[in-house]
Tab-separated table of C-alpha atoms in Angstrom:
chain	number	residue	atom	x	y	z
A	1	GLY	CA	-23.411	32.065	15.991
A	2	ALA	CA	-20.149	32.571	17.813
A	3	GLY	CA	-19.900	28.961	18.897
A	4	VAL	CA	-21.642	25.614	18.797
A	5	SER	CA	-24.808	25.803	20.831
A	6	GLN	CA	-26.513	22.764	22.368
A	7	SER	CA	-29.792	22.433	24.183
A	8	PRO	CA	-30.926	21.441	26.662
A	9	SER	CA	-27.800	21.575	28.787
A	10	ASN	CA	-29.355	19.088	31.181
A	11	LYS	CA	-32.198	16.640	30.677
A	12	VAL	CA	-33.626	14.215	33.187
A	13	THR	CA	-36.137	11.736	31.851
A	14	GLU	CA	-37.831	8.528	32.824
A	15	LYS	CA	-36.921	5.213	31.285
A	16	GLY	CA	-38.978	4.568	28.167
A	17	LYS	CA	-39.496	8.222	27.251
A	18	ASP	CA	-38.240	9.806	24.035
A	19	VAL	CA	-35.794	12.715	24.119
A	20	GLU	CA	-34.578	15.211	21.560
A	21	LEU	CA	-31.256	16.989	21.779
A	22	ARG	CA	-30.513	19.987	19.632
A	23	CYS	CA	-27.293	21.287	18.133
A	24	ASP	CA	-26.831	24.624	16.420
A	25	PRO	CA	-23.403	24.586	14.714
A	26	ILE	CA	-21.168	27.505	13.883
A	27	SER	CA	-22.546	29.384	10.915
A	28	GLY	CA	-20.979	28.223	7.676
A	29	HIS	CA	-19.674	24.939	9.062
A	30	THR	CA	-20.694	22.148	6.735
A	31	ALA	CA	-19.619	19.196	8.858
A	32	LEU	CA	-21.466	18.267	12.030
A	33	TYR	CA	-20.724	15.431	14.447
A	34	TRP	CA	-22.482	13.885	17.418
A	35	TYR	CA	-20.517	12.127	20.140
A	36	ARG	CA	-21.496	10.449	23.386
A	37	GLN	CA	-19.365	10.563	26.504
A	38	SER	CA	-20.170	8.421	29.489
A	39	LEU	CA	-18.866	9.437	32.907
A	40	GLY	CA	-15.084	9.248	32.977
A	41	GLN	CA	-14.912	7.775	29.491
A	42	GLY	CA	-13.671	8.927	26.102
A	43	LEU	CA	-15.767	10.262	23.259
A	44	GLU	CA	-17.828	7.729	21.335
A	45	PHE	CA	-18.648	8.669	17.744
A	46	LEU	CA	-22.352	8.506	16.908
A	47	ILE	CA	-23.079	10.167	13.582
A	48	TYR	CA	-21.552	12.583	11.083
A	49	PHE	CA	-23.165	14.957	8.584
A	50	GLN	CA	-21.211	16.533	5.744
A	51	GLY	CA	-23.011	18.971	3.473
A	52	ASN	CA	-25.672	17.272	1.383
A	53	SER	CA	-24.022	13.864	1.506
A	54	ALA	CA	-25.675	10.908	3.163
A	55	PRO	CA	-24.785	10.919	6.884
A	56	ASP	CA	-22.343	8.409	8.350
A	57	LYS	CA	-24.509	6.607	10.893
A	58	SER	CA	-22.003	3.882	11.680
A	59	GLY	CA	-21.652	4.900	15.330
A	60	LEU	CA	-25.308	4.827	16.325
A	61	PRO	CA	-25.576	2.123	19.024
A	62	SER	CA	-29.106	0.961	18.193
A	63	ASP	CA	-32.139	1.788	16.084
A	64	ARG	CA	-33.502	3.783	19.021
A	65	PHE	CA	-31.024	6.487	18.047
A	66	SER	CA	-31.558	8.741	15.057
A	67	ALA	CA	-30.446	12.162	13.945
A	68	GLU	CA	-31.306	14.627	11.268
A	69	ARG	CA	-29.892	17.852	10.048
A	70	THR	CA	-32.308	20.274	8.481
A	71	GLY	CA	-31.217	22.787	5.882
A	72	GLY	CA	-27.581	21.936	6.439
A	73	SER	CA	-27.591	23.711	9.790
A	74	VAL	CA	-29.379	22.701	12.990
A	75	SER	CA	-29.253	19.050	13.954
A	76	THR	CA	-31.477	17.039	16.260
A	77	LEU	CA	-30.459	13.788	17.925
A	78	THR	CA	-33.445	11.711	18.967
A	79	ILE	CA	-33.340	8.821	21.401
A	80	GLN	CA	-36.502	6.739	21.555
A	81	ARG	CA	-37.577	4.586	24.484
A	82	THR	CA	-34.620	5.735	26.574
A	83	GLN	CA	-32.749	3.249	28.729
A	84	GLN	CA	-30.592	3.909	31.790
A	85	GLU	CA	-27.465	3.068	29.813
A	86	ASP	CA	-28.243	6.032	27.556
A	87	SER	CA	-27.290	8.344	30.426
A	88	ALA	CA	-24.285	10.320	29.228
A	89	VAL	CA	-23.181	13.690	27.917
A	90	TYR	CA	-24.010	14.118	24.253
A	91	LEU	CA	-21.540	16.418	22.529
A	92	CYS	CA	-22.012	18.097	19.183
A	93	ALA	CA	-19.133	19.449	17.120
A	94	SER	CA	-18.856	21.242	13.807
A	95	ARG	CA	-16.129	22.215	11.431
A	96	THR	CA	-15.810	23.993	8.161
A	97	LEU	CA	-14.984	22.239	4.932
A	98	ALA	CA	-12.820	25.145	3.822
A	99	THR	CA	-10.063	25.096	6.453
A	100	GLY	CA	-8.622	21.713	5.627
A	101	THR	CA	-7.122	21.548	9.101
A	102	GLY	CA	-9.976	19.594	10.576
A	103	GLU	CA	-10.353	21.392	13.899
A	104	LEU	CA	-13.567	20.412	15.604
A	105	PHE	CA	-15.411	23.059	17.580
A	106	PHE	CA	-17.461	21.519	20.353
A	107	GLY	CA	-20.547	22.636	22.156
A	108	GLU	CA	-20.842	22.360	25.920
A	109	GLY	CA	-22.859	19.189	25.652
A	110	SER	CA	-26.271	17.974	26.744
A	111	ARG	CA	-26.186	15.898	29.919
A	112	LEU	CA	-28.868	13.202	29.767
A	113	THR	CA	-29.923	11.320	32.857
A	114	VAL	CA	-32.367	8.444	32.463
A	115	LEU	CA	-33.987	7.404	35.721
B	1	LYS	CA	-8.317	-0.853	11.951
B	2	ASN	CA	-7.597	2.817	12.600
B	3	GLN	CA	-6.898	3.323	16.289
B	4	VAL	CA	-5.553	5.943	18.665
B	5	GLU	CA	-4.166	4.797	22.004
B	6	GLN	CA	-3.173	7.095	24.842
B	7	SER	CA	-1.138	6.592	27.961
B	8	PRO	CA	-1.233	6.872	30.837
B	9	GLN	CA	-4.959	6.591	31.459
B	10	SER	CA	-4.601	8.996	34.359
B	11	LEU	CA	-1.828	10.945	36.001
B	12	ILE	CA	-1.421	12.870	39.243
B	13	ILE	CA	1.337	15.474	39.559
B	14	LEU	CA	2.222	18.303	41.895
B	15	GLU	CA	1.763	21.878	40.830
B	16	GLY	CA	4.871	23.232	39.146
B	17	LYS	CA	6.060	19.858	37.893
B	18	ASN	CA	6.347	18.809	34.242
B	19	CYS	CA	4.605	15.856	32.643
B	20	THR	CA	4.413	14.092	29.285
B	21	LEU	CA	1.398	12.382	27.797
B	22	GLN	CA	1.708	9.798	25.037
B	23	CYS	CA	-0.339	9.003	21.951
B	24	ASN	CA	0.212	6.124	19.508
B	25	TYR	CA	-1.873	5.803	16.378
B	26	THR	CA	-2.397	3.505	13.452
B	27	VAL	CA	-4.550	5.864	11.370
B	28	SER	CA	-3.755	5.787	7.692
B	29	PRO	CA	-3.615	7.722	5.462
B	30	PHE	CA	-2.556	10.316	8.023
B	31	SER	CA	-3.633	13.943	7.692
B	32	ASN	CA	-3.042	15.600	11.029
B	33	LEU	CA	-2.983	15.045	14.762
B	34	ARG	CA	-4.514	17.322	17.342
B	35	TRP	CA	-4.371	17.465	21.086
B	36	TYR	CA	-7.562	18.651	22.747
B	37	LYS	CA	-8.053	19.732	26.347
B	38	GLN	CA	-11.368	18.945	27.992
B	39	ASP	CA	-12.140	20.619	31.284
B	40	THR	CA	-14.675	18.876	33.487
B	41	GLY	CA	-18.181	19.537	32.245
B	42	ARG	CA	-17.027	21.324	29.126
B	43	GLY	CA	-16.508	20.437	25.481
B	44	PRO	CA	-12.974	19.698	24.237
B	45	VAL	CA	-10.890	22.585	22.919
B	46	SER	CA	-8.008	22.235	20.475
B	47	LEU	CA	-4.511	22.933	21.857
B	48	THR	CA	-2.236	22.083	18.944
B	49	ILE	CA	-2.301	20.627	15.446
B	50	MET	CA	0.528	18.628	13.919
B	51	THR	CA	0.772	17.771	10.238
B	52	PHE	CA	2.987	15.125	8.660
B	53	SER	CA	5.987	17.397	8.194
B	54	GLU	CA	5.964	18.916	11.669
B	55	ASN	CA	8.010	17.518	14.531
B	56	THR	CA	7.382	20.005	17.317
B	57	LYS	CA	4.840	22.677	18.037
B	58	SER	CA	4.380	24.791	21.143
B	59	ASN	CA	1.422	26.626	22.581
B	60	GLY	CA	2.501	28.380	25.748
B	61	ARG	CA	3.427	25.757	28.320
B	62	TYR	CA	2.205	22.969	26.029
B	63	THR	CA	4.613	21.372	23.549
B	64	ALA	CA	3.491	18.651	21.181
B	65	THR	CA	5.826	16.381	19.256
B	66	LEU	CA	5.143	14.084	16.350
B	67	ASP	CA	7.129	11.190	14.926
B	68	ALA	CA	5.298	10.237	11.746
B	69	ASP	CA	7.596	7.270	11.152
B	70	THR	CA	6.798	5.568	14.446
B	71	LYS	CA	3.289	7.079	14.539
B	72	GLN	CA	3.765	8.517	17.983
B	73	SER	CA	2.973	11.887	19.509
B	74	SER	CA	3.537	13.375	22.905
B	75	LEU	CA	2.183	16.370	24.767
B	76	HIS	CA	4.575	17.915	27.271
B	77	ILE	CA	3.236	20.275	29.901
B	78	THR	CA	5.777	22.508	31.591
B	79	ALA	CA	5.447	24.044	35.040
B	80	SER	CA	1.963	22.625	35.557
B	81	GLN	CA	-0.791	24.710	37.082
B	82	LEU	CA	-3.949	23.688	38.896
B	83	SER	CA	-5.934	24.784	35.848
B	84	ASP	CA	-4.165	22.141	33.776
B	85	SER	CA	-6.300	19.522	35.522
B	86	ALA	CA	-8.366	18.141	32.668
B	87	SER	CA	-8.611	15.331	30.158
B	88	TYR	CA	-6.209	15.526	27.238
B	89	ILE	CA	-7.436	13.850	24.099
B	90	CYS	CA	-5.344	12.856	21.091
B	91	VAL	CA	-7.291	13.066	17.842
B	92	VAL	CA	-6.022	11.859	14.468
B	93	SER	CA	-7.616	12.707	11.147
B	94	GLU	CA	-7.375	10.785	7.916
B	95	THR	CA	-6.407	12.520	4.691
B	96	GLY	CA	-9.159	14.897	3.711
B	97	GLY	CA	-9.711	15.769	7.353
B	98	PHE	CA	-13.217	14.380	7.618
B	99	LYS	CA	-12.703	11.013	9.268
B	100	THR	CA	-11.527	11.640	12.808
B	101	ILE	CA	-10.383	9.060	15.349
B	102	PHE	CA	-10.390	9.919	19.059
B	103	GLY	CA	-8.189	8.483	21.761
B	104	ALA	CA	-9.743	7.673	25.133
B	105	GLY	CA	-7.852	10.542	26.750
B	106	THR	CA	-5.493	10.974	29.686
B	107	ARG	CA	-6.970	12.430	32.850
B	108	LEU	CA	-4.479	14.780	34.466
B	109	PHE	CA	-4.837	15.863	38.064
B	110	VAL	CA	-2.585	18.697	39.253
B	111	LYS	CA	-2.437	19.010	43.031
B	112	ALA	CA	-1.214	21.914	45.115
């Protein structure tokens, strides 16, 4: 696609429910990142996928968070048993391996509100 | 530990005035440094990229500088406009461009 697409743009859920957030990166981009941004705060790295390599999961805050990337394209971030502190904007970004300049192209984010 | 620190945390200026945002980093080995602009409710968008050998780069009213020896960068905004109100994020990549460290950002408010 023309840009990084994320869905849903907004999600309101009850505490304890599971949520899935989807990211569709730019076609041909091999690297995909998930970040979390709480209100008024900076970006917090969650997880990174690069081609067929094992993902870098070092930023996931707890085992309630997981992500997968199927077929080297679309990625899903899953949060199980959501807590109120999970409320944030979840941003996905992708970039191509070929450029070497490292520019990240971001989606518009998925705003999660846990009641 | 690789870190990127930005200052000030927030800044309020009057429309038409200039301002300078600072970024200090300890990322090594250094590949490049980018400044991103993030409008409220949007994803960040790249403004400039600086590599090791570059000292200054301009993009319209935005001018970024880099001192690789002191590991400092600045973003200068000239003749600010209301639309410049946003968060400005300094992002440093390690060699290879895959490991990326984000600063916390500077929130700029431009008032009429």
